[in-house]
PDB file of C-alpha atoms in Angstrom:
ATOM      1  CA  UNK B 174     -19.433  -9.599  -8.640  1.00 53.00           C
ATOM      2  CA  UNK B 175     -21.230  -6.284  -9.140  1.00 52.00           C
ATOM      3  CA  UNK B 176     -18.198  -4.397  -7.809  1.00 46.00           C
ATOM      4  CA  UNK B 177     -15.947  -6.271 -10.238  1.00 49.00           C
ATOM      5  CA  UNK B 178     -18.263  -5.330 -13.112  1.00 53.00           C
ATOM      6  CA  UNK B 179     -18.380  -1.666 -12.130  1.00 47.00           C
ATOM      7  CA  UNK B 180     -14.583  -1.452 -11.854  1.00 45.00           C
ATOM      8  CA  UNK B 181     -14.164  -3.531 -15.041  1.00 48.00           C
ATOM      9  CA  UNK B 182     -11.685  -5.821 -13.314  1.00 49.00           C
ATOM     10  CA  UNK B 183     -10.956  -9.359 -14.412  1.00 54.00           C
ATOM     11  CA  UNK B 184     -11.211 -11.659 -11.395  1.00 60.00           C
ATOM     12  CA  UNK B 185     -12.917 -10.902  -8.093  1.00 67.00           C
ATOM     13  CA  UNK B 186     -13.040  -7.711  -6.063  1.00 70.00           C
ATOM     14  CA  UNK B 187     -13.725  -8.476  -2.414  1.00 75.00           C
ATOM     15  CA  UNK B 188     -14.337  -6.140   0.521  1.00 78.00           C
ATOM     16  CA  UNK B 189     -12.580  -7.319   3.663  1.00 82.00           C
ATOM     17  CA  UNK B 190     -15.733  -6.537   5.621  1.00 83.00           C
ATOM     18  CA  UNK B 191     -19.361  -5.857   4.707  1.00 81.00           C
ATOM     19  CA  UNK B 192     -20.026  -3.671   7.755  1.00 82.00           C
ATOM     20  CA  UNK B 193     -19.525   0.134   7.598  1.00 83.00           C
ATOM     21  CA  UNK B 194     -16.401   0.987   9.576  1.00 86.00           C
ATOM     22  CA  UNK B 195     -14.923   4.219  10.901  1.00 90.00           C
ATOM     23  CA  UNK B 196     -11.149   4.543  11.139  1.00 92.00           C
ATOM     24  CA  UNK B 197      -9.510   6.425  14.023  1.00 95.00           C
ATOM     25  CA  UNK B 198      -5.911   7.421  14.690  1.00 96.00           C
ATOM     26  CA  UNK B 199      -4.101   7.891  17.979  1.00 97.00           C
ATOM     27  CA  UNK B 200      -0.991  10.084  17.886  1.00 96.00           C
ATOM     28  CA  UNK B 201       2.105   9.970  20.055  1.00 95.00           C
ATOM     29  CA  UNK B 202       0.881  12.919  22.131  1.00 94.00           C
ATOM     30  CA  UNK B 203      -2.418  11.174  22.914  1.00 95.00           C
ATOM     31  CA  UNK B 204      -4.502  13.103  20.386  1.00 95.00           C
ATOM     32  CA  UNK B 205      -7.254  11.035  18.775  1.00 96.00           C
ATOM     33  CA  UNK B 206      -8.893  11.843  15.431  1.00 95.00           C
ATOM     34  CA  UNK B 207     -11.834  10.059  13.849  1.00 93.00           C
ATOM     35  CA  UNK B 208     -12.352   9.725  10.086  1.00 91.00           C
ATOM     36  CA  UNK B 209     -10.033   8.362   7.389  1.00 88.00           C
ATOM     37  CA  UNK B 210      -9.908  11.588   5.374  1.00 87.00           C
ATOM     38  CA  UNK B 211      -8.959  13.669   8.436  1.00 92.00           C
ATOM     39  CA  UNK B 212      -6.074  11.502   9.631  1.00 93.00           C
ATOM     40  CA  UNK B 213      -3.409  12.811   7.179  1.00 90.00           C
ATOM     41  CA  UNK B 214      -4.354  16.426   7.956  1.00 91.00           C
ATOM     42  CA  UNK B 215      -3.008  16.205  11.524  1.00 91.00           C
ATOM     43  CA  UNK B 216       0.724  16.732  11.210  1.00 85.00           C
ATOM     44  CA  UNK B 217       1.743  14.570  14.157  1.00 92.00           C
ATOM     45  CA  UNK B 218       3.359  11.144  14.435  1.00 94.00           C
ATOM     46  CA  UNK B 219       0.771   8.366  14.315  1.00 96.00           C
ATOM     47  CA  UNK B 220       1.005   5.808  17.117  1.00 97.00           C
ATOM     48  CA  UNK B 221      -1.725   3.513  15.828  1.00 97.00           C
ATOM     49  CA  UNK B 222      -4.935   3.362  13.824  1.00 97.00           C
ATOM     50  CA  UNK B 223      -8.013   1.383  14.833  1.00 95.00           C
ATOM     51  CA  UNK B 224     -11.716   0.935  14.178  1.00 93.00           C
ATOM     52  CA  UNK B 225     -14.431   2.269  16.462  1.00 91.00           C
ATOM     53  CA  UNK B 226     -16.252  -1.039  15.930  1.00 88.00           C
ATOM     54  CA  UNK B 227     -13.958  -3.476  17.726  1.00 84.00           C
ATOM     55  CA  UNK B 228     -15.969  -6.606  16.941  1.00 88.00           C
ATOM     56  CA  UNK B 229     -15.958  -6.168  13.146  1.00 88.00           C
ATOM     57  CA  UNK B 230     -15.349  -9.455  11.327  1.00 91.00           C
ATOM     58  CA  UNK B 231     -13.755 -10.113   7.966  1.00 90.00           C
ATOM     59  CA  UNK B 232     -15.686 -11.692   5.124  1.00 88.00           C
ATOM     60  CA  UNK B 233     -15.097 -15.444   4.941  1.00 91.00           C
ATOM     61  CA  UNK B 234     -14.534 -15.124   1.188  1.00 87.00           C
ATOM     62  CA  UNK B 235     -11.711 -12.638   1.738  1.00 87.00           C
ATOM     63  CA  UNK B 236      -9.997 -14.916   4.252  1.00 91.00           C
ATOM     64  CA  UNK B 237     -10.390 -17.916   1.943  1.00 90.00           C
ATOM     65  CA  UNK B 238      -8.935 -15.945  -0.953  1.00 87.00           C
ATOM     66  CA  UNK B 239      -5.795 -15.159   1.077  1.00 90.00           C
ATOM     67  CA  UNK B 240      -5.405 -18.761   2.184  1.00 92.00           C
ATOM     68  CA  UNK B 241      -5.724 -20.018  -1.402  1.00 87.00           C
ATOM     69  CA  UNK B 242      -3.459 -17.388  -2.972  1.00 86.00           C
ATOM     70  CA  UNK B 243      -0.008 -17.942  -4.464  1.00 86.00           C
ATOM     71  CA  UNK B 244       1.023 -14.304  -4.033  1.00 86.00           C
ATOM     72  CA  UNK B 245      -0.277 -11.509  -1.781  1.00 88.00           C
ATOM     73  CA  UNK B 246       0.709  -7.969  -2.786  1.00 86.00           C
ATOM     74  CA  UNK B 247       0.276  -5.128  -0.300  1.00 89.00           C
ATOM     75  CA  UNK B 248       0.318  -1.548  -1.543  1.00 79.00           C
ATOM     76  CA  UNK B 249       1.273   0.821  -2.870  1.00 80.00           C
ATOM     77  CA  UNK B 250      -0.816   3.437  -1.127  1.00 83.00           C
ATOM     78  CA  UNK B 251      -1.225   5.442   2.047  1.00 89.00           C
ATOM     79  CA  UNK B 252       0.245   3.311   4.826  1.00 93.00           C
ATOM     80  CA  UNK B 253      -2.148   4.143   7.655  1.00 94.00           C
ATOM     81  CA  UNK B 254      -5.336   4.910   5.700  1.00 91.00           C
ATOM     82  CA  UNK B 255      -5.191   2.508   2.742  1.00 87.00           C
ATOM     83  CA  UNK B 256      -3.138  -0.575   3.621  1.00 91.00           C
ATOM     84  CA  UNK B 257      -3.076  -1.033   7.400  1.00 93.00           C
ATOM     85  CA  UNK B 258      -6.898  -0.806   7.762  1.00 91.00           C
ATOM     86  CA  UNK B 259      -7.116  -4.196   6.044  1.00 90.00           C
ATOM     87  CA  UNK B 260      -4.899  -5.711   8.733  1.00 93.00           C
ATOM     88  CA  UNK B 261      -7.000  -4.497  11.667  1.00 93.00           C
ATOM     89  CA  UNK B 262      -9.455  -7.341  11.229  1.00 92.00           C
ATOM     90  CA  UNK B 263      -8.088 -10.320  13.175  1.00 94.00           C
ATOM     91  CA  UNK B 264      -9.184 -12.853  10.562  1.00 94.00           C
ATOM     92  CA  UNK B 265      -7.236 -11.028   7.848  1.00 93.00           C
ATOM     93  CA  UNK B 266      -4.026 -10.591   9.847  1.00 94.00           C
ATOM     94  CA  UNK B 267      -4.092 -14.234  10.943  1.00 96.00           C
ATOM     95  CA  UNK B 268      -4.680 -15.393   7.368  1.00 95.00           C
ATOM     96  CA  UNK B 269      -1.646 -13.421   6.192  1.00 95.00           C
ATOM     97  CA  UNK B 270       0.512 -15.298   8.707  1.00 95.00           C
ATOM     98  CA  UNK B 271      -0.968 -18.723   7.995  1.00 96.00           C
ATOM     99  CA  UNK B 272      -1.152 -18.570   4.202  1.00 94.00           C
ATOM    100  CA  UNK B 273       1.505 -20.370   2.168  1.00 94.00           C
ATOM    101  CA  UNK B 274       1.422 -17.435  -0.281  1.00 91.00           C
ATOM    102  CA  UNK B 275       4.429 -15.158  -0.638  1.00 92.00           C
ATOM    103  CA  UNK B 276       3.586 -11.810   1.018  1.00 94.00           C
ATOM    104  CA  UNK B 277       5.198  -8.870  -0.773  1.00 92.00           C
ATOM    105  CA  UNK B 278       4.988  -5.183   0.136  1.00 92.00           C
ATOM    106  CA  UNK B 279       5.391  -2.603  -2.641  1.00 87.00           C
ATOM    107  CA  UNK B 280       6.914   0.302  -0.744  1.00 90.00           C
ATOM    108  CA  UNK B 281       5.948   3.890  -1.509  1.00 88.00           C
ATOM    109  CA  UNK B 282       8.637   5.901  -3.274  1.00 87.00           C
ATOM    110  CA  UNK B 283       8.066   9.073  -1.269  1.00 89.00           C
ATOM    111  CA  UNK B 284       6.997   9.774   2.304  1.00 92.00           C
ATOM    112  CA  UNK B 285       3.480  11.113   2.843  1.00 91.00           C
ATOM    113  CA  UNK B 286       2.958  14.251   4.938  1.00 91.00           C
ATOM    114  CA  UNK B 287       0.663  13.527   7.874  1.00 91.00           C
ATOM    115  CA  UNK B 288       1.313   9.780   7.758  1.00 94.00           C
ATOM    116  CA  UNK B 289       4.911   8.718   7.134  1.00 95.00           C
ATOM    117  CA  UNK B 290       7.119  11.795   7.484  1.00 93.00           C
ATOM    118  CA  UNK B 291      10.676  10.627   8.169  1.00 94.00           C
ATOM    119  CA  UNK B 292       9.848   6.962   7.555  1.00 96.00           C
ATOM    120  CA  UNK B 293      12.344   4.534   6.051  1.00 96.00           C
ATOM    121  CA  UNK B 294      11.330   1.353   4.219  1.00 95.00           C
ATOM    122  CA  UNK B 295      11.788  -0.697   7.403  1.00 97.00           C
ATOM    123  CA  UNK B 296       9.574   1.766   9.310  1.00 97.00           C
ATOM    124  CA  UNK B 297       6.775   1.055   6.819  1.00 97.00           C
ATOM    125  CA  UNK B 298       7.158  -2.689   7.334  1.00 98.00           C
ATOM    126  CA  UNK B 299       7.378  -2.344  11.115  1.00 98.00           C
ATOM    127  CA  UNK B 300       4.076  -0.424  11.137  1.00 98.00           C
ATOM    128  CA  UNK B 301       2.461  -3.188   9.079  1.00 97.00           C
ATOM    129  CA  UNK B 302       3.719  -5.873  11.469  1.00 98.00           C
ATOM    130  CA  UNK B 303       2.768  -3.972  14.622  1.00 97.00           C
ATOM    131  CA  UNK B 304      -0.816  -3.443  13.452  1.00 97.00           C
ATOM    132  CA  UNK B 305      -1.157  -7.020  12.236  1.00 96.00           C
ATOM    133  CA  UNK B 306       0.261  -8.335  15.497  1.00 96.00           C
ATOM    134  CA  UNK B 307       2.633 -10.606  13.577  1.00 94.00           C
ATOM    135  CA  UNK B 308       5.600 -10.427  11.209  1.00 97.00           C
ATOM    136  CA  UNK B 309       4.364 -11.640   7.827  1.00 97.00           C
ATOM    137  CA  UNK B 310       6.100  -9.688   5.023  1.00 97.00           C
ATOM    138  CA  UNK B 311       8.509 -11.898   3.061  1.00 97.00           C
ATOM    139  CA  UNK B 312       9.767  -9.426   0.450  1.00 95.00           C
ATOM    140  CA  UNK B 313       9.688  -5.705  -0.274  1.00 94.00           C
ATOM    141  CA  UNK B 314       9.711  -4.043  -3.699  1.00 89.00           C
ATOM    142  CA  UNK B 315      11.582  -0.718  -3.725  1.00 89.00           C
ATOM    143  CA  UNK B 316      12.568   1.956  -6.216  1.00 82.00           C
ATOM    144  CA  UNK B 317      16.216   1.963  -7.295  1.00 75.00           C
ATOM    145  CA  UNK B 318      16.181   5.088  -9.423  1.00 76.00           C
ATOM    146  CA  UNK B 319      17.468   8.525  -8.528  1.00 78.00           C
ATOM    147  CA  UNK B 320      15.029  11.408  -8.706  1.00 78.00           C
ATOM    148  CA  UNK B 321      16.100  14.483 -10.623  1.00 79.00           C
ATOM    149  CA  UNK B 322      16.762  17.646  -8.618  1.00 85.00           C
ATOM    150  CA  UNK B 323      13.794  19.607  -9.980  1.00 84.00           C
ATOM    151  CA  UNK B 324      11.296  16.881  -9.097  1.00 81.00           C
ATOM    152  CA  UNK B 325      12.890  16.335  -5.696  1.00 84.00           C
ATOM    153  CA  UNK B 326      12.560  20.036  -4.874  1.00 87.00           C
ATOM    154  CA  UNK B 327       8.878  19.936  -5.799  1.00 85.00           C
ATOM    155  CA  UNK B 328       8.339  17.080  -3.344  1.00 84.00           C
ATOM    156  CA  UNK B 329      10.308  18.897  -0.642  1.00 88.00           C
ATOM    157  CA  UNK B 330       8.028  21.907  -1.093  1.00 88.00           C
ATOM    158  CA  UNK B 331       5.140  19.587  -0.142  1.00 86.00           C
ATOM    159  CA  UNK B 332       7.075  18.323   2.931  1.00 87.00           C
ATOM    160  CA  UNK B 333       7.701  14.945   1.293  1.00 90.00           C
ATOM    161  CA  UNK B 334      11.022  13.130   0.915  1.00 90.00           C
ATOM    162  CA  UNK B 335      12.438   9.973  -0.605  1.00 90.00           C
ATOM    163  CA  UNK B 336      11.799   6.825   1.442  1.00 92.00           C
ATOM    164  CA  UNK B 337      15.192   5.604   2.642  1.00 92.00           C
ATOM    165  CA  UNK B 338      15.868   1.979   1.678  1.00 93.00           C
ATOM    166  CA  UNK B 339      17.624   0.747   4.821  1.00 95.00           C
ATOM    167  CA  UNK B 340      18.595  -2.683   3.542  1.00 95.00           C
ATOM    168  CA  UNK B 341      20.540  -3.785   6.626  1.00 95.00           C
ATOM    169  CA  UNK B 342      17.519  -3.339   8.880  1.00 97.00           C
ATOM    170  CA  UNK B 343      15.273  -5.056   6.343  1.00 97.00           C
ATOM    171  CA  UNK B 344      17.650  -8.012   6.145  1.00 96.00           C
ATOM    172  CA  UNK B 345      17.709  -8.239   9.952  1.00 97.00           C
ATOM    173  CA  UNK B 346      13.926  -8.514   9.734  1.00 97.00           C
ATOM    174  CA  UNK B 347      14.433 -11.454   7.340  1.00 97.00           C
ATOM    175  CA  UNK B 348      12.903  -9.512   4.455  1.00 97.00           C
ATOM    176  CA  UNK B 349      14.267  -9.880   0.938  1.00 95.00           C
ATOM    177  CA  UNK B 350      14.737  -6.557  -0.868  1.00 94.00           C
ATOM    178  CA  UNK B 351      13.750  -6.447  -4.543  1.00 90.00           C
ATOM    179  CA  UNK B 352      15.193  -3.388  -6.257  1.00 85.00           C
ATOM    180  CA  UNK B 353      13.610  -2.504  -9.582  1.00 74.00           C
ATOM    181  CA  UNK B 354      15.193   0.190 -11.700  1.00 65.00           C
ATOM    182  CA  UNK B 355      13.256   2.139 -14.304  1.00 54.00           C
ATOM    183  CA  UNK B 356      14.409   2.575 -17.880  1.00 46.00           C
ATOM    184  CA  UNK B 357      16.149   5.945 -17.822  1.00 44.00           C
ATOM    185  CA  UNK B 358      14.875   6.791 -21.304  1.00 40.00           C
ATOM    186  CA  UNK B 359      11.303   6.382 -20.133  1.00 37.00           C
ATOM    187  CA  UNK B 360      11.524   7.630 -16.578  1.00 37.00           C
ATOM    188  CA  UNK B 361       8.296   8.815 -14.986  1.00 35.00           C
ATOM    189  CA  UNK B 362      10.347  11.044 -12.721  1.00 34.00           C
ATOM    190  CA  UNK B 363      10.760  13.536 -15.568  1.00 29.00           C
ATOM    191  CA  UNK B 364       7.137  14.413 -14.707  1.00 30.00           C
ATOM    192  CA  UNK B 365       5.306  13.629 -11.474  1.00 32.00           C
ATOM    193  CA  UNK B 366       1.863  12.080 -11.796  1.00 29.00           C
ATOM    194  CA  UNK B 367      -1.084  13.426  -9.855  1.00 29.00           C
ATOM    195  CA  UNK B 368      -2.522  10.244  -8.314  1.00 31.00           C
ATOM    196  CA  UNK B 369      -4.932   8.597 -10.805  1.00 32.00           C
ATOM    197  CA  UNK B 370      -4.644  11.261 -13.510  1.00 31.00           C
ATOM    198  CA  UNK B 371      -2.073  11.992 -16.196  1.00 35.00           C
ATOM    199  CA  UNK B 372      -1.960  15.688 -15.306  1.00 39.00           C
ATOM    200  CA  UNK B 373       1.040  17.336 -13.710  1.00 37.00           C
ATOM    201  CA  UNK B 374       0.138  19.105 -10.512  1.00 41.00           C
ATOM    202  CA  UNK B 375       2.421  21.244  -8.378  1.00 40.00           C
ATOM    203  CA  UNK B 376      -0.039  21.443  -5.496  1.00 39.00           C
ATOM    204  CA  UNK B 377      -0.689  17.775  -4.736  1.00 43.00           C
ATOM    205  CA  UNK B 378       2.124  15.385  -5.574  1.00 49.00           C
ATOM    206  CA  UNK B 379       1.687  11.640  -5.240  1.00 52.00           C
ATOM    207  CA  UNK B 380       3.776   9.690  -2.708  1.00 56.00           C
ATOM    208  CA  UNK B 381       3.285   6.633  -4.909  1.00 52.00           C
ATOM    209  CA  UNK B 382       3.345   7.719  -8.604  1.00 53.00           C
ATOM    210  CA  UNK B 383       0.986   5.088  -9.979  1.00 54.00           C
ATOM    211  CA  UNK B 384       2.668   4.481 -13.315  1.00 57.00           C
ATOM    212  CA  UNK B 385       6.040   3.544 -11.845  1.00 57.00           C
ATOM    213  CA  UNK B 386       4.536   1.556  -8.947  1.00 57.00           C
ATOM    214  CA  UNK B 387       2.392  -0.461 -11.331  1.00 58.00           C
ATOM    215  CA  UNK B 388       5.461  -1.087 -13.487  1.00 61.00           C
ATOM    216  CA  UNK B 389       7.329  -2.503 -10.485  1.00 59.00           C
ATOM    217  CA  UNK B 390       4.472  -4.780  -9.579  1.00 63.00           C
ATOM    218  CA  UNK B 391       3.867  -5.936 -13.154  1.00 64.00           C
ATOM    219  CA  UNK B 392       7.518  -6.890 -13.505  1.00 66.00           C
ATOM    220  CA  UNK B 393       7.461  -8.886 -10.304  1.00 67.00           C
ATOM    221  CA  UNK B 394       4.212 -10.758 -10.935  1.00 66.00           C
ATOM    222  CA  UNK B 395       5.405 -12.040 -14.339  1.00 67.00           C
ATOM    223  CA  UNK B 396       6.584 -15.212 -12.608  1.00 68.00           C
ATOM    224  CA  UNK B 397       3.106 -15.772 -11.150  1.00 68.00           C
ATOM    225  CA  UNK B 398       1.253 -15.990 -14.466  1.00 65.00           C
ATOM    226  CA  UNK B 399      -1.910 -18.126 -14.206  1.00 63.00           C
ATOM    227  CA  UNK B 400      -1.605 -18.124 -10.430  1.00 70.00           C
ATOM    228  CA  UNK B 401      -3.900 -16.685  -7.769  1.00 76.00           C
ATOM    229  CA  UNK B 402      -2.791 -13.181  -6.891  1.00 74.00           C
ATOM    230  CA  UNK B 403      -4.302 -10.861  -4.296  1.00 72.00           C
ATOM    231  CA  UNK B 404      -3.736  -7.110  -4.135  1.00 73.00           C
ATOM    232  CA  UNK B 405      -4.467  -5.671  -0.689  1.00 76.00           C
ATOM    233  CA  UNK B 406      -5.279  -1.957  -0.697  1.00 66.00           C
ATOM    234  CA  UNK B 407      -8.365   0.226  -0.756  1.00 53.00           C
ATOM    235  CA  UNK B 408      -7.708   1.307  -4.303  1.00 49.00           C
ATOM    236  CA  UNK B 409      -7.972  -1.339  -6.993  1.00 42.00           C
ATOM    237  CA  UNK B 410      -4.933  -0.864  -9.243  1.00 43.00           C
ATOM    238  CA  UNK B 411      -6.596  -2.142 -12.376  1.00 39.00           C
ATOM    239  CA  UNK B 412      -3.464  -1.921 -14.515  1.00 37.00           C
ATOM    240  CA  UNK B 413      -1.414  -4.323 -12.417  1.00 39.00           C
ATOM    241  CA  UNK B 414      -3.121  -7.682 -12.622  1.00 39.00           C
ATOM    242  CA  UNK B 415      -5.396  -7.440 -15.656  1.00 37.00           C
ATOM    243  CA  UNK B 416      -4.893 -10.519 -17.753  1.00 37.00           C
ATOM    244  CA  UNK B 417      -2.969 -12.356 -15.036  1.00 37.00           C
ATOM    245  CA  UNK B 418      -4.870 -15.594 -15.278  1.00 36.00           C
ATOM    246  CA  UNK B 419      -6.884 -16.140 -12.100  1.00 37.00           C
ATOM    247  CA  UNK B 420      -5.757 -12.894 -10.511  1.00 38.00           C
ATOM    248  CA  UNK B 421      -7.876 -11.831  -7.540  1.00 37.00           C
ATOM    249  CA  UNK B 422      -8.063  -8.253  -6.271  1.00 37.00           C
ATOM    250  CA  UNK B 423      -8.832  -7.774  -2.590  1.00 40.00           C
ATOM    251  CA  UNK B 424     -10.376  -4.360  -2.029  1.00 39.00           C
ATOM    252  CA  UNK B 425     -10.989  -2.904   1.406  1.00 35.00           C
ATOM    253  CA  UNK B 426     -14.414  -1.542   2.267  1.00 31.00           C
ATOM    254  CA  UNK B 427     -14.709   2.253   2.035  1.00 28.00           C
ATOM    255  CA  UNK B 428     -15.035   3.870   5.449  1.00 29.00           C
ATOM    256  CA  UNK B 429     -17.738   6.163   6.748  1.00 27.00           C
ATOM    257  CA  UNK B 430     -16.182   9.596   7.021  1.00 26.00           C
TER     258      UNK B 430
END
């Protein structure tokens, strides 16, 4: 309740765990790094992420919220350091498989250096499933708008690229692809947003421009008005579900660095 008040969010904000946790990453070459903030700085392919505390348990309230939900939204956000950490708790991953809620992943628009370089949309989903230990994503929301050359070059300068939407692979995984196209007259790609701010920044571009991602998710959740909605990520995207009836935000616990 206090967290909900501080973040000024309508509904509940729940940590998945009330125990301090430390996230680690193992890379394909066997290298291991400890600390969420350090993981993206190692420019190697991530094999898996895990907690040092193997017996950490999820909050019962978080599990109950997933089981009672009508819609579970995952992302957008850093794949290995924002979204997947929620799935590492057995109770959460099992609840995502057992729930009757529709599980939808909002895919990042751009790849993230140090985490998802070279990843396609299906690679993102595969990483989610592998860490959860089960296939549970029903649908994926993707961008269907071209990026102008100038903006694309700015992303390339930061070693980031457009996430390939490999529909055939996604369909083979029994995942429905939801393509949402922006209004060209009001395209956010004419200026790239710097994470949570409205300032343009050439030095730190966002792999999930918040304004356009929130627009995608708002459009999709229209059909779930007055239903129970959960957003799984470690950043509470306040603009997405405000005013959506009994919307519930599920917020992951911040890690010890």
